[in-house]
Coordinates of C-alpha atoms in Angstrom, one line a residue:
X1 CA -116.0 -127.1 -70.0
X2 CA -113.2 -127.0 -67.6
X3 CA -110.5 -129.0 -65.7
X4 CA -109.5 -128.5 -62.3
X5 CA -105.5 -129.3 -61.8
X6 CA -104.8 -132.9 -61.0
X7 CA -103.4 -134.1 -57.9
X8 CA -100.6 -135.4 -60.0
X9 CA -99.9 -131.7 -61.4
X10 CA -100.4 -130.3 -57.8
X11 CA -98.2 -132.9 -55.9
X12 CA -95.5 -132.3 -59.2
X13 CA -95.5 -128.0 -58.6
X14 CA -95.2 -128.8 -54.9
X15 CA -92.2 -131.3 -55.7
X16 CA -90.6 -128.5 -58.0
X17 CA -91.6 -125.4 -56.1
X18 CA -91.3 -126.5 -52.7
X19 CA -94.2 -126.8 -49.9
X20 CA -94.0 -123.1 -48.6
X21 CA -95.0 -121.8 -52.1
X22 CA -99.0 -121.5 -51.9
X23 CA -100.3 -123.1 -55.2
X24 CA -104.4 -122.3 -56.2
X25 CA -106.2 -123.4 -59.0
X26 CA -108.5 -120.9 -61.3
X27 CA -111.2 -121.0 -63.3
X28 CA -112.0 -119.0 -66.3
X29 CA -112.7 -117.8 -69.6
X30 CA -110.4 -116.6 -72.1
X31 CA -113.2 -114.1 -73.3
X32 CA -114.6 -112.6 -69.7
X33 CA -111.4 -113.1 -67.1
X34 CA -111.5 -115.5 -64.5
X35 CA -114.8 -116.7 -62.6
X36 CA -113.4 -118.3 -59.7
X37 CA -109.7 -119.3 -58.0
X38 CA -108.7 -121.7 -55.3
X39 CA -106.8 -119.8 -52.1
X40 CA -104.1 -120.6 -50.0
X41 CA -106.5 -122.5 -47.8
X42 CA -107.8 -124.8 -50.3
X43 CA -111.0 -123.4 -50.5
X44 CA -113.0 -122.2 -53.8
X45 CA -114.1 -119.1 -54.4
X46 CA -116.1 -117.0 -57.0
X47 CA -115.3 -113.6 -58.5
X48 CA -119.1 -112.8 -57.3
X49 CA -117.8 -108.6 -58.1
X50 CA -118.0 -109.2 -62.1
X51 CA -120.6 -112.3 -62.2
X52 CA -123.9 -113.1 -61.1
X53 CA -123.3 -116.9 -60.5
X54 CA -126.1 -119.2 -59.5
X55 CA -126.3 -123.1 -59.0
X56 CA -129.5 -124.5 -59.7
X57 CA -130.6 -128.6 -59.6
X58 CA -133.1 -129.4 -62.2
X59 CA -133.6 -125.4 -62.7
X60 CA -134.2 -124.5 -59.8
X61 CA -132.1 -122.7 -57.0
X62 CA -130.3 -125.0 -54.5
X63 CA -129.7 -123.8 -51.3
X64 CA -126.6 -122.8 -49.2
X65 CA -124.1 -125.6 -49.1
X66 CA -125.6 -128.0 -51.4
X67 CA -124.4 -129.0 -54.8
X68 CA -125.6 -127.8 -57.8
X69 CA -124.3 -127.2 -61.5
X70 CA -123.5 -123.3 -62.2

C-alpha cells in the first residue's frame, strides 16, 4: 500500500518552508523508482515512460476520467 501526505504534513512544510516553495507528493516503490509524483499545480501524474499503468473496475478497463484501482 501507500499513503499520500496529509493535509496536516502539507499545511506544516508550508508553515516551515514558506508558501513560495512548491511542495509535491510521490509515489513509489523502493524496488522499481517512483510510479507517480504530484506537480506544482496539484495535479497527479504517472511515470507512464517506465510503467504500463492501467485502472480497471471489477477487471475491466475504465474509461478516461473515471475512477478505478491501478
Amino acid at each position: 500500500g501507500y499513503t499520500l501526505m496529509t493535509r496536516v504534513a502539507r499545511r506544516q512544510i508550508e508553515e516551515f518552508m514558506g508558501l513560495d516553495t512548491p511542495i509535491g507528493d510521490m509515489i513509489g516503490m523502493s524496488e522499481l523508482g517512483y510510479l507517480g509524483f504530484e506537480c506544482h499545480l496539484g495535479q497527479r501524474h504517472i511515470n507512464n515512460r517506465d510503467f504500463y499503468v492501467e485502472f480497471v473496475q471489477d477487471g475491466k478497463p475504465v474509461e478516461d476520467g473515471r475512477t478505478g484501482e491501478l
